[in-house]
Amino acid sequence: MPVKRYQTIAELPDTLPVFPLSGALLLPRAELPLNIFEPRYLSLFNDMIAQHRLVGMIQPQSPDKSGGQQDQPRLSKIGCAGRITSLSETDDGRLLVALTGICRFEILHELEVATAYRQCAVTYDGFAADLVAENQALAVDRNALITAFRHYLEANNMSANWQEVEKVSTENLVNTLSQLAPYPAPEKQALLEAPDLKSRADMLIALTELALAKSGGSLNTTLQ
């Protein structure tokens, strides 16, 4: 299913249903697979497939900061709107969904709604560049990123298909590593809020370097 092209943030809805999911990271032009089984979120995706197909992925705040009920945690301010680009139903009633990131948003306030799922008034101001294919790839230190990735895998007795890695675009490489990196939710949120691709790549390198240092791994070269 092709992804709808949005030319300006004015084309995006000012109200979004939100799906709070800790540790899940959706970024513009990246894809996030989801396995939906909770009734309220089954309702959310069934409703949105018949409407504008956009869902706001958002991180719930950590329990010690939320001050809310477990099923109604406070939400982070920044999330990413994703368009439903694939949806299928399993025999046991689950939905297998693929979201493609469109644009980040900031929550203005949560709405009082009758739906089982939460909805928020949002703004995309400050994130219009998300709608444009990233033009900052040349600013990314791709070699440093791959070096950090290689050292991390070696430290954890893992491997990768390096020939395939070399074929991946710099934007896809940064975003895929950001999504797959086993870092806590606050670090994932920081990667989401990075102002541009270079900043996200630099942050990812720094987080990887820190993880290696904590685990006793060592880098022979400076990654920064």
mmCIF file of C-alpha atoms in Angstrom:
data_model
loop_
_atom_site.group_PDB
_atom_site.id
_atom_site.type_symbol
_atom_site.label_atom_id
_atom_site.label_comp_id
_atom_site.label_asym_id
_atom_site.label_seq_id
_atom_site.Cartn_x
_atom_site.Cartn_y
_atom_site.Cartn_z
ATOM 1 C CA MET A 1 0.000 0.000 0.000
ATOM 2 C CA PRO A 2 1.702 3.274 -1.064
ATOM 3 C CA VAL A 3 2.183 5.958 1.561
ATOM 4 C CA LYS A 4 0.150 9.103 1.017
ATOM 5 C CA ARG A 5 2.379 12.105 0.379
ATOM 6 C CA TYR A 6 1.649 15.096 2.573
ATOM 7 C CA GLN A 7 2.988 18.348 1.140
ATOM 8 C CA THR A 8 2.432 20.612 4.155
ATOM 9 C CA ILE A 9 1.554 20.216 7.824
ATOM 10 C CA ALA A 10 -1.758 21.940 7.057
ATOM 11 C CA GLU A 11 -2.885 18.659 5.468
ATOM 12 C CA LEU A 12 -2.500 16.797 8.764
ATOM 13 C CA PRO A 13 -5.383 16.517 11.257
ATOM 14 C CA ASP A 14 -5.281 18.711 14.347
ATOM 15 C CA THR A 15 -6.763 15.868 16.417
ATOM 16 C CA LEU A 16 -5.094 12.479 16.678
ATOM 17 C CA PRO A 17 -5.953 9.231 18.437
ATOM 18 C CA VAL A 18 -2.901 8.292 20.472
ATOM 19 C CA PHE A 19 -1.370 4.915 21.160
ATOM 20 C CA PRO A 20 0.899 5.097 24.241
ATOM 21 C CA LEU A 21 3.526 2.361 23.998
ATOM 22 C CA SER A 22 6.691 2.453 26.058
ATOM 23 C CA GLY A 23 9.905 1.818 24.152
ATOM 24 C CA ALA A 24 8.247 1.856 20.717
ATOM 25 C CA LEU A 25 9.881 4.408 18.432
ATOM 26 C CA LEU A 26 8.285 5.681 15.242
ATOM 27 C CA LEU A 27 10.250 8.147 13.111
ATOM 28 C CA PRO A 28 9.383 9.967 9.881
ATOM 29 C CA ARG A 29 9.645 7.598 6.887
ATOM 30 C CA ALA A 30 10.448 4.645 9.148
ATOM 31 C CA GLU A 31 8.128 1.688 9.574
ATOM 32 C CA LEU A 32 6.859 0.266 12.859
ATOM 33 C CA PRO A 33 5.134 -3.149 12.990
ATOM 34 C CA LEU A 34 2.480 -3.570 15.679
ATOM 35 C CA ASN A 35 0.552 -6.533 17.059
ATOM 36 C CA ILE A 36 -2.774 -5.141 18.289
ATOM 37 C CA PHE A 37 -4.888 -7.206 20.668
ATOM 38 C CA GLU A 38 -6.252 -4.863 23.360
ATOM 39 C CA PRO A 39 -9.939 -4.062 22.664
ATOM 40 C CA ARG A 40 -9.556 -0.281 22.894
ATOM 41 C CA TYR A 41 -6.706 -0.291 20.381
ATOM 42 C CA LEU A 42 -8.497 -2.720 18.092
ATOM 43 C CA SER A 43 -11.256 -0.113 18.102
ATOM 44 C CA LEU A 44 -8.731 2.673 17.431
ATOM 45 C CA PHE A 45 -7.231 1.028 14.360
ATOM 46 C CA ASN A 46 -10.582 -0.117 12.988
ATOM 47 C CA ASP A 47 -11.874 3.453 13.325
ATOM 48 C CA MET A 48 -8.801 5.050 11.735
ATOM 49 C CA ILE A 49 -8.664 2.665 8.766
ATOM 50 C CA ALA A 50 -12.059 4.117 7.821
ATOM 51 C CA GLN A 51 -10.935 7.719 8.402
ATOM 52 C CA HIS A 52 -7.596 9.470 7.806
ATOM 53 C CA ARG A 53 -5.501 6.381 8.683
ATOM 54 C CA LEU A 54 -3.244 8.382 11.011
ATOM 55 C CA VAL A 55 -2.347 7.293 14.554
ATOM 56 C CA GLY A 56 -0.207 9.181 17.045
ATOM 57 C CA MET A 57 2.496 6.978 18.576
ATOM 58 C CA ILE A 58 3.525 8.401 21.938
ATOM 59 C CA GLN A 59 5.643 7.377 24.896
ATOM 60 C CA PRO A 60 3.888 7.181 28.273
ATOM 61 C CA GLN A 61 5.882 8.858 30.990
ATOM 62 C CA SER A 62 7.618 6.576 33.466
ATOM 63 C CA PRO A 63 5.414 5.427 36.396
ATOM 64 C CA ASP A 64 7.342 7.423 38.968
ATOM 65 C CA LYS A 65 6.600 10.622 37.026
ATOM 66 C CA SER A 66 3.126 9.958 35.682
ATOM 67 C CA GLY A 67 1.056 10.471 38.800
ATOM 68 C CA GLY A 68 -1.829 8.838 36.929
ATOM 69 C CA GLN A 69 -3.581 5.509 36.809
ATOM 70 C CA GLN A 70 -1.739 2.639 35.199
ATOM 71 C CA ASP A 71 -4.096 2.543 32.212
ATOM 72 C CA GLN A 72 -4.108 6.349 31.882
ATOM 73 C CA PRO A 73 -0.457 7.370 32.257
ATOM 74 C CA ARG A 74 0.620 10.897 31.509
ATOM 75 C CA LEU A 75 1.937 11.241 28.004
ATOM 76 C CA SER A 76 5.176 12.637 26.683
ATOM 77 C CA LYS A 77 4.724 15.925 24.860
ATOM 78 C CA ILE A 78 6.266 14.834 21.554
ATOM 79 C CA GLY A 79 5.145 11.890 19.440
ATOM 80 C CA CYS A 80 5.067 10.857 15.789
ATOM 81 C CA ALA A 81 2.028 10.485 13.550
ATOM 82 C CA GLY A 82 2.068 7.281 11.547
ATOM 83 C CA ARG A 83 -0.072 6.287 8.601
ATOM 84 C CA ILE A 84 -1.543 2.776 8.501
ATOM 85 C CA THR A 85 0.124 1.267 5.435
ATOM 86 C CA SER A 86 -0.677 -2.375 6.131
ATOM 87 C CA LEU A 87 -3.355 -4.088 8.199
ATOM 88 C CA SER A 88 -4.460 -7.698 8.428
ATOM 89 C CA GLU A 89 -6.603 -9.626 10.896
ATOM 90 C CA THR A 90 -5.574 -12.927 12.426
ATOM 91 C CA ASP A 91 -7.866 -15.875 13.139
ATOM 92 C CA ASP A 92 -7.846 -15.019 16.851
ATOM 93 C CA GLY A 93 -8.960 -11.427 16.270
ATOM 94 C CA ARG A 94 -5.642 -9.603 16.512
ATOM 95 C CA LEU A 95 -4.587 -6.925 14.038
ATOM 96 C CA LEU A 96 -1.133 -6.997 12.466
ATOM 97 C CA VAL A 97 -0.406 -3.408 11.524
ATOM 98 C CA ALA A 98 2.436 -1.518 9.875
ATOM 99 C CA LEU A 99 2.686 2.206 10.551
ATOM 100 C CA THR A 100 4.865 4.444 8.400
ATOM 101 C CA GLY A 101 6.060 7.588 10.156
ATOM 102 C CA ILE A 102 4.813 10.846 8.651
ATOM 103 C CA CYS A 103 5.546 13.759 10.972
ATOM 104 C CA ARG A 104 6.280 14.439 14.617
ATOM 105 C CA PHE A 105 3.757 16.379 16.683
ATOM 106 C CA GLU A 106 3.414 18.122 20.029
ATOM 107 C CA ILE A 107 0.400 17.509 22.239
ATOM 108 C CA LEU A 108 -1.481 20.682 23.080
ATOM 109 C CA HIS A 109 -4.005 19.031 25.375
ATOM 110 C CA GLU A 110 -5.926 15.798 25.775
ATOM 111 C CA LEU A 111 -9.565 15.761 24.709
ATOM 112 C CA GLU A 112 -12.549 14.469 26.626
ATOM 113 C CA VAL A 113 -13.914 11.744 24.359
ATOM 114 C CA ALA A 114 -16.414 8.908 24.402
ATOM 115 C CA THR A 115 -14.039 6.501 22.667
ATOM 116 C CA ALA A 116 -12.194 3.868 24.663
ATOM 117 C CA TYR A 117 -8.918 5.159 23.245
ATOM 118 C CA ARG A 118 -7.407 8.546 24.025
ATOM 119 C CA GLN A 119 -7.369 11.496 21.637
ATOM 120 C CA CYS A 120 -5.357 14.710 21.704
ATOM 121 C CA ALA A 121 -5.292 18.111 20.085
ATOM 122 C CA VAL A 122 -1.879 18.392 18.466
ATOM 123 C CA THR A 123 0.335 20.792 16.544
ATOM 124 C CA TYR A 124 3.005 19.994 13.966
ATOM 125 C CA ASP A 125 4.618 23.421 14.186
ATOM 126 C CA GLY A 126 8.376 23.056 14.264
ATOM 127 C CA PHE A 127 8.304 19.690 12.475
ATOM 128 C CA ALA A 128 7.440 20.693 8.890
ATOM 129 C CA ALA A 129 10.856 19.425 7.746
ATOM 130 C CA ASP A 130 9.719 15.893 8.626
ATOM 131 C CA LEU A 131 7.616 15.906 5.455
ATOM 132 C CA VAL A 132 10.688 16.400 3.276
ATOM 133 C CA ALA A 133 13.031 13.535 2.481
ATOM 134 C CA GLU A 134 15.993 14.065 4.797
ATOM 135 C CA ASN A 135 18.647 16.203 3.126
ATOM 136 C CA GLN A 136 21.160 16.076 5.968
ATOM 137 C CA ALA A 137 22.563 12.639 5.262
ATOM 138 C CA LEU A 138 25.910 14.079 4.167
ATOM 139 C CA ALA A 139 26.302 15.706 7.590
ATOM 140 C CA VAL A 140 26.083 12.321 9.338
ATOM 141 C CA ASP A 141 29.340 10.596 10.236
ATOM 142 C CA ARG A 142 28.236 7.312 8.718
ATOM 143 C CA ASN A 143 31.581 5.605 9.343
ATOM 144 C CA ALA A 144 31.464 6.464 13.038
ATOM 145 C CA LEU A 145 27.911 5.167 13.285
ATOM 146 C CA ILE A 146 28.789 1.868 11.614
ATOM 147 C CA THR A 147 31.906 1.552 13.789
ATOM 148 C CA ALA A 148 29.827 2.013 16.936
ATOM 149 C CA PHE A 149 27.283 -0.495 15.662
ATOM 150 C CA ARG A 150 30.033 -3.005 14.830
ATOM 151 C CA HIS A 151 31.645 -2.697 18.275
ATOM 152 C CA TYR A 152 28.293 -3.068 19.996
ATOM 153 C CA LEU A 153 27.523 -6.269 18.092
ATOM 154 C CA GLU A 154 30.979 -7.679 18.771
ATOM 155 C CA ALA A 155 30.650 -6.919 22.487
ATOM 156 C CA ASN A 156 27.346 -8.802 22.541
ATOM 157 C CA ASN A 157 28.486 -11.743 20.368
ATOM 158 C CA MET A 158 26.192 -10.705 17.543
ATOM 159 C CA SER A 159 26.743 -10.257 13.833
ATOM 160 C CA ALA A 160 25.257 -8.414 10.874
ATOM 161 C CA ASN A 161 25.211 -8.696 7.103
ATOM 162 C CA TRP A 162 27.627 -5.842 6.421
ATOM 163 C CA GLN A 163 27.120 -5.980 2.664
ATOM 164 C CA GLU A 164 23.424 -5.274 3.202
ATOM 165 C CA VAL A 165 24.206 -2.567 5.766
ATOM 166 C CA GLU A 166 26.344 -0.754 3.191
ATOM 167 C CA LYS A 167 23.395 -0.666 0.771
ATOM 168 C CA VAL A 168 21.047 1.017 3.246
ATOM 169 C CA SER A 169 20.607 4.773 2.913
ATOM 170 C CA THR A 170 22.053 6.879 5.709
ATOM 171 C CA GLU A 171 18.621 8.053 6.854
ATOM 172 C CA ASN A 172 17.278 4.500 6.979
ATOM 173 C CA LEU A 173 20.397 3.332 8.785
ATOM 174 C CA VAL A 174 20.120 6.001 11.485
ATOM 175 C CA ASN A 175 16.405 5.480 11.969
ATOM 176 C CA THR A 176 16.527 1.683 11.922
ATOM 177 C CA LEU A 177 19.347 1.587 14.473
ATOM 178 C CA SER A 178 17.454 4.096 16.616
ATOM 179 C CA GLN A 179 14.379 1.858 16.553
ATOM 180 C CA LEU A 180 16.244 -1.386 17.208
ATOM 181 C CA ALA A 181 18.701 -0.125 19.814
ATOM 182 C CA PRO A 182 17.909 -1.752 23.198
ATOM 183 C CA TYR A 183 17.836 1.506 25.129
ATOM 184 C CA PRO A 184 15.288 2.563 27.789
ATOM 185 C CA ALA A 185 12.232 4.626 26.916
ATOM 186 C CA PRO A 186 13.750 8.008 27.955
ATOM 187 C CA GLU A 187 16.629 7.474 25.545
ATOM 188 C CA LYS A 188 14.190 6.452 22.814
ATOM 189 C CA GLN A 189 12.262 9.655 23.468
ATOM 190 C CA ALA A 190 15.451 11.685 23.214
ATOM 191 C CA LEU A 191 16.202 10.094 19.834
ATOM 192 C CA LEU A 192 12.694 11.001 18.669
ATOM 193 C CA GLU A 193 13.109 14.614 19.767
ATOM 194 C CA ALA A 194 16.522 15.075 18.153
ATOM 195 C CA PRO A 195 16.142 18.110 15.877
ATOM 196 C CA ASP A 196 17.658 16.539 12.757
ATOM 197 C CA LEU A 197 19.247 13.401 11.364
ATOM 198 C CA LYS A 198 22.809 14.390 12.297
ATOM 199 C CA SER A 199 21.775 15.100 15.898
ATOM 200 C CA ARG A 200 19.996 11.738 16.077
ATOM 201 C CA ALA A 201 23.049 9.931 14.703
ATOM 202 C CA ASP A 202 25.395 11.715 17.120
ATOM 203 C CA MET A 203 23.120 10.845 20.023
ATOM 204 C CA LEU A 204 22.932 7.214 18.917
ATOM 205 C CA ILE A 205 26.733 7.011 18.762
ATOM 206 C CA ALA A 206 27.022 8.561 22.230
ATOM 207 C CA LEU A 207 24.443 6.179 23.707
ATOM 208 C CA THR A 208 26.202 3.201 22.140
ATOM 209 C CA GLU A 209 29.574 4.358 23.419
ATOM 210 C CA LEU A 210 28.103 4.762 26.906
ATOM 211 C CA ALA A 211 26.512 1.309 26.792
ATOM 212 C CA LEU A 212 29.836 -0.218 25.798
ATOM 213 C CA ALA A 213 31.654 1.604 28.582
ATOM 214 C CA LYS A 214 29.138 0.397 31.167
ATOM 215 C CA SER A 215 29.408 -3.179 29.926
ATOM 216 C CA GLY A 216 33.196 -3.135 30.017
ATOM 217 C CA GLY A 217 33.514 -2.951 26.253
ATOM 218 C CA SER A 218 36.119 -0.643 24.846
ATOM 219 C CA LEU A 219 36.378 1.335 21.646
ATOM 220 C CA ASN A 220 39.707 1.655 19.968
ATOM 221 C CA THR A 221 38.689 4.800 18.149
ATOM 222 C CA THR A 222 36.912 7.961 19.189
ATOM 223 C CA LEU A 223 33.346 7.837 17.919
ATOM 224 C CA GLN A 224 32.417 11.453 18.475
#
